[in-house]
Short mmCIF file of C-alpha atoms and ligand atoms in Angstrom, two decimals:
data_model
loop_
_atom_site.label_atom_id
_atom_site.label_comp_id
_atom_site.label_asym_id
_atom_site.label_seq_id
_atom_site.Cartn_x
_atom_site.Cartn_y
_atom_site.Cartn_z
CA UNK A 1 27.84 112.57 91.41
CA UNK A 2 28.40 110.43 94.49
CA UNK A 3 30.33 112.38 96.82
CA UNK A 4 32.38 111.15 99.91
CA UNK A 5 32.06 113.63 102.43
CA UNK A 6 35.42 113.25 105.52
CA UNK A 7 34.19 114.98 108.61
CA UNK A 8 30.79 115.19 107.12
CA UNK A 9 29.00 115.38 110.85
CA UNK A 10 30.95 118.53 111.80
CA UNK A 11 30.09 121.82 111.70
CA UNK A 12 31.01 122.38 107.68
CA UNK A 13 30.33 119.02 106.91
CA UNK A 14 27.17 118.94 107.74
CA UNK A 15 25.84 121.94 106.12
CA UNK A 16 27.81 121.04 103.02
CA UNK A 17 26.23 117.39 102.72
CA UNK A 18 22.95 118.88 103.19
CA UNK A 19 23.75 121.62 100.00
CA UNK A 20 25.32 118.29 97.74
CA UNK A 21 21.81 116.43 98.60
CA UNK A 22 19.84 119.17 97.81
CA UNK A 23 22.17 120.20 94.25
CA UNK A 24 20.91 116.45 93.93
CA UNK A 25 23.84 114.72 94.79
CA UNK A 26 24.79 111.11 96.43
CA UNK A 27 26.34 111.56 99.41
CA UNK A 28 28.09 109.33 101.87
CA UNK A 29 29.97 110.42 104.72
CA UNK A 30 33.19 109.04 107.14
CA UNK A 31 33.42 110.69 110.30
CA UNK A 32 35.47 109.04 113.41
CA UNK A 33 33.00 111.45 115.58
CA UNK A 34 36.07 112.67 117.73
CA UNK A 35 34.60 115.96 117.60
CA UNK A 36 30.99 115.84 116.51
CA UNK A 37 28.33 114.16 116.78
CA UNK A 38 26.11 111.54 114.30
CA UNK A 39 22.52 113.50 115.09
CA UNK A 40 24.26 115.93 112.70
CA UNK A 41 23.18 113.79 109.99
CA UNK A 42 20.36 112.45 111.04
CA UNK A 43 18.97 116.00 111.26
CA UNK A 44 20.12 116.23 107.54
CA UNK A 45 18.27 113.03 106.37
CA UNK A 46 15.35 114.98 108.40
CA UNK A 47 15.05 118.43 107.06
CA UNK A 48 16.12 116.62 103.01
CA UNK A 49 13.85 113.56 103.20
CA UNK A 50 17.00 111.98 101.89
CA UNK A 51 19.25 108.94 102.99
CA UNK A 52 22.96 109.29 103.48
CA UNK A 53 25.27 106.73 103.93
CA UNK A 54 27.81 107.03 106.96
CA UNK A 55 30.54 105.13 107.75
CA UNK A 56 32.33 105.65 111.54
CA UNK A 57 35.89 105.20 110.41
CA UNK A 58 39.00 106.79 111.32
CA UNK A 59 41.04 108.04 108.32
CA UNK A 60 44.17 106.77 109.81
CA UNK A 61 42.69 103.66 109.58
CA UNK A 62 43.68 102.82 106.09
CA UNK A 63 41.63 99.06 106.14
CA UNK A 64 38.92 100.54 107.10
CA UNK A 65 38.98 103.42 104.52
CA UNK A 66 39.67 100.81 102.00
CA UNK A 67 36.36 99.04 103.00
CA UNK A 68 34.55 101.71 101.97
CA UNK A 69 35.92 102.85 99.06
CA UNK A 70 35.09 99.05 97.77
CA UNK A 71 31.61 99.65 99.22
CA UNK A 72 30.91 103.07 98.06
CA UNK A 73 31.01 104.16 94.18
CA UNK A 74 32.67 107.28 95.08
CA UNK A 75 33.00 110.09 92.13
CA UNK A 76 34.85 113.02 94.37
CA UNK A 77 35.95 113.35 97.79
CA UNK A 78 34.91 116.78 99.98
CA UNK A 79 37.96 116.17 102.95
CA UNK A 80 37.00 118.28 106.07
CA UNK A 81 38.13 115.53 108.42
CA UNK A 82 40.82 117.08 110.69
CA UNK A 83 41.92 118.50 113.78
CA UNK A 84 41.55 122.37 114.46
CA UNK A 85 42.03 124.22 117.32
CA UNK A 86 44.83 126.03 116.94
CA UNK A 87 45.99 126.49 120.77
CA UNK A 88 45.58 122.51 121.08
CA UNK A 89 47.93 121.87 117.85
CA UNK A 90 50.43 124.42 119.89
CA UNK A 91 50.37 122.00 122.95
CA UNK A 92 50.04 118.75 121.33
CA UNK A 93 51.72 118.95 117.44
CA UNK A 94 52.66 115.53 116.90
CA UNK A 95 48.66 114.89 117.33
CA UNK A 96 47.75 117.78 114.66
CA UNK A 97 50.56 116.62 112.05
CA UNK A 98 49.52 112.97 112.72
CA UNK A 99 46.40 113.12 112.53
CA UNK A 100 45.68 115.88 109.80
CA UNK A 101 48.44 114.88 107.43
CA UNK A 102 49.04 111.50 108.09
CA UNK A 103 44.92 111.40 107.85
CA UNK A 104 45.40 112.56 104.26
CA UNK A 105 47.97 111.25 103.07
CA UNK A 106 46.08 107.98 103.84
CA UNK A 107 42.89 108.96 102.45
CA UNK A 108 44.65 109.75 99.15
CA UNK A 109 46.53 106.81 98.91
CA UNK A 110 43.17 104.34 99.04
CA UNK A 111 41.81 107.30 96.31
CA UNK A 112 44.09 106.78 94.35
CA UNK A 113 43.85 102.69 94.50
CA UNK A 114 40.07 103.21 93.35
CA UNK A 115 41.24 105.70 90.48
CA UNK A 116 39.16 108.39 92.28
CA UNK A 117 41.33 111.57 91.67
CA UNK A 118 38.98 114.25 92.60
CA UNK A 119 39.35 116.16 95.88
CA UNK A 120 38.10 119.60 97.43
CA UNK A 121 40.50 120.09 100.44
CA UNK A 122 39.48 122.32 103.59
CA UNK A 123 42.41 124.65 103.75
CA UNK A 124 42.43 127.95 105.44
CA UNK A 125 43.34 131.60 105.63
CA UNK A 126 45.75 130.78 108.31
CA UNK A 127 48.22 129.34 105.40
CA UNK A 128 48.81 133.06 104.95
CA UNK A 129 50.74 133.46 107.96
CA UNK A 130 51.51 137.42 109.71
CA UNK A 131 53.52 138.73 106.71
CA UNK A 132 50.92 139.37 103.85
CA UNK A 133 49.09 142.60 103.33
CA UNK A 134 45.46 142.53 103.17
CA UNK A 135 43.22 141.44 101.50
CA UNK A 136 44.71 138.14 101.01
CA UNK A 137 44.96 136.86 96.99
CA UNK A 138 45.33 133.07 96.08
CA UNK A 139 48.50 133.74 94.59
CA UNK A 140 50.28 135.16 97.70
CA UNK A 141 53.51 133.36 99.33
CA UNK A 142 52.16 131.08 102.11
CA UNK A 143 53.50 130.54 105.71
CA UNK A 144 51.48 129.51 108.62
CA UNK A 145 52.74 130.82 111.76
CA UNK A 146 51.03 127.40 113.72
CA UNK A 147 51.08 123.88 114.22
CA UNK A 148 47.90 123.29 113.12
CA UNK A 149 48.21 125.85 109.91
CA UNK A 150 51.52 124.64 109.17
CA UNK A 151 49.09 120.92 108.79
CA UNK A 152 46.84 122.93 106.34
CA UNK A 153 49.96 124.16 104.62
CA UNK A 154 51.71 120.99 103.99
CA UNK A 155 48.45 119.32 102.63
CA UNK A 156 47.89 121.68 99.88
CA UNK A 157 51.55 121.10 99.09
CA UNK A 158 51.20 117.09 98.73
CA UNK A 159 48.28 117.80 96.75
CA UNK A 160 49.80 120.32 94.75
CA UNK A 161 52.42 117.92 94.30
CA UNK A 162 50.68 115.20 93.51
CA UNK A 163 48.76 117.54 90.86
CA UNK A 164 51.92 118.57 88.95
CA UNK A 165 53.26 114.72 88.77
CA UNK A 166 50.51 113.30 87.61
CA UNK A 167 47.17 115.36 85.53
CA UNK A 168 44.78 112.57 86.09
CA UNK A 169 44.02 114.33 89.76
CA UNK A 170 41.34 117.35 90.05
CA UNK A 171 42.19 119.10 92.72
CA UNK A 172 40.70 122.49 95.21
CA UNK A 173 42.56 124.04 98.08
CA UNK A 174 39.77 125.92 99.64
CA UNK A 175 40.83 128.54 101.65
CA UNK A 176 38.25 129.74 104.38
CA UNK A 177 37.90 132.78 106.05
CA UNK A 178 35.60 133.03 109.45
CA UNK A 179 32.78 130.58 109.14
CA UNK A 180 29.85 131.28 111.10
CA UNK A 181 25.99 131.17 111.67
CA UNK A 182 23.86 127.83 110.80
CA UNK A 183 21.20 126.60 108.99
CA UNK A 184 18.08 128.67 108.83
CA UNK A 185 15.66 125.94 110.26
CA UNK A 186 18.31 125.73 113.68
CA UNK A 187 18.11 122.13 113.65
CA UNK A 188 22.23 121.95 112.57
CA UNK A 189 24.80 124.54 113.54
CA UNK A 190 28.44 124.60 115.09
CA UNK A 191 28.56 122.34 118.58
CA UNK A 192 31.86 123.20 119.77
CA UNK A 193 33.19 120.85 122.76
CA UNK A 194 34.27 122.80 125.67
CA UNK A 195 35.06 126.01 126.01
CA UNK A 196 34.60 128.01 122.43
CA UNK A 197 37.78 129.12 121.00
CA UNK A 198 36.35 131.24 118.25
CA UNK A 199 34.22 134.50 119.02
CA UNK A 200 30.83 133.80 117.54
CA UNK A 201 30.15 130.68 119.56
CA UNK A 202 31.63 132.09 122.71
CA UNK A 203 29.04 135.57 122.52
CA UNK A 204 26.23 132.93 121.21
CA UNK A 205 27.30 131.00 124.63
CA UNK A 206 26.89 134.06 126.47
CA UNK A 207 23.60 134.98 125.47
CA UNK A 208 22.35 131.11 125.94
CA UNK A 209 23.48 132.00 129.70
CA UNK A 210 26.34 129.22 129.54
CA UNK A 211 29.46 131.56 129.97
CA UNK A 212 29.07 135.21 132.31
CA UNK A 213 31.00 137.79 129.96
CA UNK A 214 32.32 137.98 126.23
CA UNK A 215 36.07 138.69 126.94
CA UNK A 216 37.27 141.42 123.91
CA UNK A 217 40.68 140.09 122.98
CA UNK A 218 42.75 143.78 122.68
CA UNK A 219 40.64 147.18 122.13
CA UNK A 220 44.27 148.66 120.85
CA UNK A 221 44.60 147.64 117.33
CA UNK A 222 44.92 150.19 114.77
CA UNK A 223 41.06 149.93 113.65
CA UNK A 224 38.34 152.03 113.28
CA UNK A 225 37.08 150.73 116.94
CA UNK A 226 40.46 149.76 118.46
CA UNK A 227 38.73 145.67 118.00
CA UNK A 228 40.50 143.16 115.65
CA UNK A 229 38.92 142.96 111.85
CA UNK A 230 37.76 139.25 110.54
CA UNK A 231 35.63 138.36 106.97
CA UNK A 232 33.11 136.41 108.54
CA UNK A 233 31.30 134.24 106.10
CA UNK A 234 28.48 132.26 106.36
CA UNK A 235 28.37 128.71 106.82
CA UNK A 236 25.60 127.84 103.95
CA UNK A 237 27.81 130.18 101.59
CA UNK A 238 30.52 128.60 102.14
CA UNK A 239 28.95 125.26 101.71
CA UNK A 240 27.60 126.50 98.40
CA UNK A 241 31.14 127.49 97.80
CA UNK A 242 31.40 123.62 97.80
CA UNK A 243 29.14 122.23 95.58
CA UNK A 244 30.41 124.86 92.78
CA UNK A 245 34.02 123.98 93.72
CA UNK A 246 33.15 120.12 93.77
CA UNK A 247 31.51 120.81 89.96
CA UNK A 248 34.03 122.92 88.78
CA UNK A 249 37.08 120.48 89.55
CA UNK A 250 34.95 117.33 88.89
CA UNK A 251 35.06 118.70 85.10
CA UNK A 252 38.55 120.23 85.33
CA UNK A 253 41.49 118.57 85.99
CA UNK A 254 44.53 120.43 87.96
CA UNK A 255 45.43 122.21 91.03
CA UNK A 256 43.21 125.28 92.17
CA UNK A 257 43.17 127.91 94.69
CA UNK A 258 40.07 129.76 95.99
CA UNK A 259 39.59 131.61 98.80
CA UNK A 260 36.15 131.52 100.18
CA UNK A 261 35.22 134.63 102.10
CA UNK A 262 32.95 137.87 101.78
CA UNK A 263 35.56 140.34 101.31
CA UNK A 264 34.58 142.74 104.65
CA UNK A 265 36.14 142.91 107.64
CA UNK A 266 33.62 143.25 110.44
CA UNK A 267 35.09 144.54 113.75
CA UNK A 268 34.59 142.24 117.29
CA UNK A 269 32.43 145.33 118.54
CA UNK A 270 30.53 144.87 114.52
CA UNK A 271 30.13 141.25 115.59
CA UNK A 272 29.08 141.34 119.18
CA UNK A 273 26.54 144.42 118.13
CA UNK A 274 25.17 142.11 115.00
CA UNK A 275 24.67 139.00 117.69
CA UNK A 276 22.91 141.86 120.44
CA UNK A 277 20.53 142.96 117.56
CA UNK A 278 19.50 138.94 117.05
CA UNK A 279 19.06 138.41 120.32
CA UNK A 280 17.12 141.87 121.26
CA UNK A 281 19.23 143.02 124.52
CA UNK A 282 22.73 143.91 125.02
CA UNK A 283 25.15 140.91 126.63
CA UNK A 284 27.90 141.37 128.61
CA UNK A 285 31.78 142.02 127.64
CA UNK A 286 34.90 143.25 129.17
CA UNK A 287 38.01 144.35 126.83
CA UNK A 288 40.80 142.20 127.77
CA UNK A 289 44.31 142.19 126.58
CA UNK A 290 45.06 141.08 122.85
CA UNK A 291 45.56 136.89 122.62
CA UNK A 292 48.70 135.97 121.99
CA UNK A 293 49.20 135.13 117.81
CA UNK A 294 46.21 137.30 116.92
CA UNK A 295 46.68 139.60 113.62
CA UNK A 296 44.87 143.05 113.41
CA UNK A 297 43.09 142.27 110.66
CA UNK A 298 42.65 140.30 107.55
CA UNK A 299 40.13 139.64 104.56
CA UNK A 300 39.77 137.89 101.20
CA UNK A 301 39.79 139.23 98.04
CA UNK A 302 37.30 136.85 96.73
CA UNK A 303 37.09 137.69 93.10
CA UNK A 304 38.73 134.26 92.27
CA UNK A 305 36.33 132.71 93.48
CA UNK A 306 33.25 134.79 91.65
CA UNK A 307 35.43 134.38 88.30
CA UNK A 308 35.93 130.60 87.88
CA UNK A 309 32.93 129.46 90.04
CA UNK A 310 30.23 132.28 89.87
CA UNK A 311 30.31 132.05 93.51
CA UNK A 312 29.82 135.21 96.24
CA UNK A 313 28.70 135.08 99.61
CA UNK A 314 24.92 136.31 99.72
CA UNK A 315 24.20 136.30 103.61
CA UNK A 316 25.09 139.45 105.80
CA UNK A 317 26.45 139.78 109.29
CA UNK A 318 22.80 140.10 110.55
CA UNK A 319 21.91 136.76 109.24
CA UNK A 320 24.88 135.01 110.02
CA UNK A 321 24.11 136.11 114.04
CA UNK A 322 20.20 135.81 113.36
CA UNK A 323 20.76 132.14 112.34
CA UNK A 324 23.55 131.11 114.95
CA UNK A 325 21.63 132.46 117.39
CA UNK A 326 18.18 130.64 116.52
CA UNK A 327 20.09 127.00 116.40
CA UNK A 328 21.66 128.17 119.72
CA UNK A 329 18.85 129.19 120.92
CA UNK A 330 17.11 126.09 120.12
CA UNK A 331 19.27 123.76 120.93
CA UNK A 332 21.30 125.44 124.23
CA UNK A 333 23.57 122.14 124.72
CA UNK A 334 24.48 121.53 120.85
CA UNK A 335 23.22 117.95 119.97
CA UNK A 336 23.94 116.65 123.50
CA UNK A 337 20.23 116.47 124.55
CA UNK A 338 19.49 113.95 121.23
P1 NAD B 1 34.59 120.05 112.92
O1 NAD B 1 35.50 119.65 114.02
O2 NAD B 1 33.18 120.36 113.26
O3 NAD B 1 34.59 118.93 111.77
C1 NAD B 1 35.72 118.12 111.50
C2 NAD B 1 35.24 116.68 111.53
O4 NAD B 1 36.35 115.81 111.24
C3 NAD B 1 34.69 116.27 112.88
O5 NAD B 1 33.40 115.73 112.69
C4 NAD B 1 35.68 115.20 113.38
O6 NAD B 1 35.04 114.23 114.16
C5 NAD B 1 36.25 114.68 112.08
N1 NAD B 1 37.58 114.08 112.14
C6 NAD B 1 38.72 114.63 112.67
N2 NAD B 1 39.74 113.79 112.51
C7 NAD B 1 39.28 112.69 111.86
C8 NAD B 1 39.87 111.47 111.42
N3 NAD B 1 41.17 111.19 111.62
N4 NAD B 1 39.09 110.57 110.78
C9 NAD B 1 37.77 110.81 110.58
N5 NAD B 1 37.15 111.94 110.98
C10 NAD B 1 37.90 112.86 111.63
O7 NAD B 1 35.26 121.27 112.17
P2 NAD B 1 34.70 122.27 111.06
O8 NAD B 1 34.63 123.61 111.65
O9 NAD B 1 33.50 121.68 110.42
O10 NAD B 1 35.93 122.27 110.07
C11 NAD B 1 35.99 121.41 108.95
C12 NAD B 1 37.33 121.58 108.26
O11 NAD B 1 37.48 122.94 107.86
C13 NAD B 1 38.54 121.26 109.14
O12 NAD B 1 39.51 120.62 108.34
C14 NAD B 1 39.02 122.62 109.57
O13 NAD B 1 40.40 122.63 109.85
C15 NAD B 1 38.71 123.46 108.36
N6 NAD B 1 38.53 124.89 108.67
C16 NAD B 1 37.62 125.24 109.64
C17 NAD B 1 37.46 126.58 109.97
C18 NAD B 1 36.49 126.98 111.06
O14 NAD B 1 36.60 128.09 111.56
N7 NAD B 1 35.51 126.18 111.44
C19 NAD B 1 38.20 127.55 109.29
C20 NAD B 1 39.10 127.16 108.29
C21 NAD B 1 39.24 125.80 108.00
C1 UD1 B 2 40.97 131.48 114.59
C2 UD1 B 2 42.30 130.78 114.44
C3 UD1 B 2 42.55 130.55 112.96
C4 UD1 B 2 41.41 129.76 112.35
C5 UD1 B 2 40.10 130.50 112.61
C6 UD1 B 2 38.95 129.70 112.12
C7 UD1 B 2 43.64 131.51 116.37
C8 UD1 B 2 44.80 132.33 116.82
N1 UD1 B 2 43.35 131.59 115.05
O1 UD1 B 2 41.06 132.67 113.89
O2 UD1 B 2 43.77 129.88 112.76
O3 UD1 B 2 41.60 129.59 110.97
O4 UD1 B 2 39.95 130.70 114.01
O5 UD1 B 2 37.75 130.38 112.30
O6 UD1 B 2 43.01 130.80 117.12
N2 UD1 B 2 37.86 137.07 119.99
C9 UD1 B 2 37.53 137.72 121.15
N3 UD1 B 2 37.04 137.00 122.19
C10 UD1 B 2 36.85 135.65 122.13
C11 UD1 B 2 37.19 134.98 120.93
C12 UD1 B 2 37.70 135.73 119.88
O7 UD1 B 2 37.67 138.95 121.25
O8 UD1 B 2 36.42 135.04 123.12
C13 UD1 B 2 38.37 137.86 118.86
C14 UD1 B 2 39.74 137.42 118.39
O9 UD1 B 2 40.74 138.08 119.09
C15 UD1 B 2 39.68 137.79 116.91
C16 UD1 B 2 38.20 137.64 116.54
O10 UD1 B 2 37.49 137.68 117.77
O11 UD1 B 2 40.04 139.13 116.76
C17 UD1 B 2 37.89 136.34 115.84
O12 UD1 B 2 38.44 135.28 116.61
P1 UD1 B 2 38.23 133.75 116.23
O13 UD1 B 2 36.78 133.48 116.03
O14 UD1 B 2 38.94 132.92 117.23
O15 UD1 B 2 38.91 133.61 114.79
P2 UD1 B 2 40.39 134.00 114.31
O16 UD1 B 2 41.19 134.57 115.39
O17 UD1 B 2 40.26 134.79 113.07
#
């Protein structure tokens, strides 16, 4: 199959077009690069020996979008491109709605012009807002409790609805869970601009010597360590969570839901402990107060997943640390230095 991969030079992406090449895929990729960079895929070609064809286009840009479509025999479309930092889409919604629906709804439209109705959609467990009790099942009542996973929520309702109007679309909402780690060569991993929001790139930060102190968001909650609980998954699971979604709706018309996680909650102490083990010495943390929107603790119940795709994450919290920490290591300014 030749599949067009939005946001194929981020973090996800990148990993993911590297899986399709090597499941012996086509792959071409649109990326407007607001938030990663192109070395991403060169590093790909690199460690597959395999071309990929990318295309620096804006998915607002409908023209553009339709250029490539008419350039690009495209089979199914992997959409990652979109905004997500969830404090940002607080401050600046009309950006996140814009840009991540809007983005879509464009994308779709030109699919749909070229007959291709085949799309796996990057949703996430944020869709299942504060109320739900863990671990989260597909088939839960949804309500994002943010800007930004309100934008995740409304896209897997135009493509639900576009799914019950018309049959000819194939469609998967892929819910993630915590994605972390990288590659196992370090070459590609997770190049966050700024200052990391999310916990494994700020400790792997910390231990490169770029930020003083982790800063433990609440040592209060109700867990076994007083530390919040997350289902960390690996980033080449979930990208092989990908290629068997991108098979199974490719033959399969419809809607589906799947989340993709491990089913464990790991603990921040869990995490930071995992990352001091990979590193060999401890690294520095305070415990601050709890961030504002954070939930005690939530996990998948992934046995959707294992039943319609045969998929299951395979990597452990020791490898997901082991490899973050060797592309961080590696590479201590992302891809800036390329
Ligand atoms: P990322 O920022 O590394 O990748 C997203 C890519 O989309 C970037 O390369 C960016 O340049 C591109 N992009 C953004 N808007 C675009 C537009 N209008 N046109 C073209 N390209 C555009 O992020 P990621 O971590 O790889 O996440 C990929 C997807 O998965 C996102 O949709 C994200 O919301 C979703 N997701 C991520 C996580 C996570 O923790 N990383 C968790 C759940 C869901
Ligand atoms: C965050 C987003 C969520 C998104 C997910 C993607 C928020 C409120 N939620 O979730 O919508 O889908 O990323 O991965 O931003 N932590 C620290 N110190 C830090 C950073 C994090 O203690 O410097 C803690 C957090 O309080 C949390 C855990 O580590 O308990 C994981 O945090 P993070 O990586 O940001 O992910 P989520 O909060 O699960």
């Amino acid at each position: 199959m030749k599949v067009l991969v939005t946001g194929g030079t981020g973090y996800i992406g990148s990993h993911t077009v590297l899986c399709l090449l090597e499941a012996g895929h086509q792959v071409a990729v649109v990326d407007n690069l607001i938030n990663s960079s192109a070395e991403s895929l060169r590093r790909v070609q690199e460690l597959t020996g395999q071309d990929i064809s990318f295309h620096h286009v804006d998915l607002l840009d409908e023209a553009a979008l339709t250029g490539v479509f008419a350039t690009e025999e495209v089979d199914a479309v992997i959409h990652f491109a979109g905004l997500k930092a969830v404090g940002e889409s607080v401050q600046k919604p009309l950006q996140y709605y814009h840009n991540n629906v809007s983005g879509t709804i464009s994308l779709l439209r030109v699919m749909d012009a070229f007959d291709v109705r085949t799309i796996v959609f990057s949703s996430s467990a944020t869709v299942y807002g504060e109320k739900n009790p863990v671990p989260y099942i597909e088939k839960m009542d949804i309500g994002a409790n943010n800007p930004y996973g309100r934008t995740k929520e409304q896209v897997e309702d135009i493509l639900s609805d576009i799914g019950a109007a018309d049959d000819r679309w194939h469609v998967a909402l892929l819910r993630y869970f915590n994605p972390v780690g990288a590659h196992e060569s370090g070459r590609i991993g997770e190049d966050p601009l700024g200052i990391p929001n999310n916990l494994v790139p700020f400790i792997a930060q910390v231990a490169v010597g770029r930020r003083d102190k982790l800063m433990v968001f609440g040592g209060d909650y109700d867990t076994p360590d007083g530390t919040a609980l997350r289902d960390y998954i690996h980033v080449m699971d979930l990208s092989e969570g990908h290629v068997a979604a991108v098979d199974y709706v490719a033959a399969t018309a419809g809607v589906h839901r799947w989340n993709l996680g491990s089913g464990i909650g790991s603990s921040v102490f869990d995490v930071l402990h995992a990352f001091e083990r990979a590193v060999g010495h401890p690294l520095p943390y305070e415990v601050a107060p709890r961030r504002a929107g954070d939930l005690p603790g939530f996990w998948a119940d992934p046995s959707a997943a294992l039943a319609d795709l045969s998929w299951s994450t395979t990597k452990t919290l020791d490898q997901m640390c082991e490899d973050h920490w060797r592309w961080q290591k590696n590479n201590p300014n992302g891809y800036a230095a390329s």
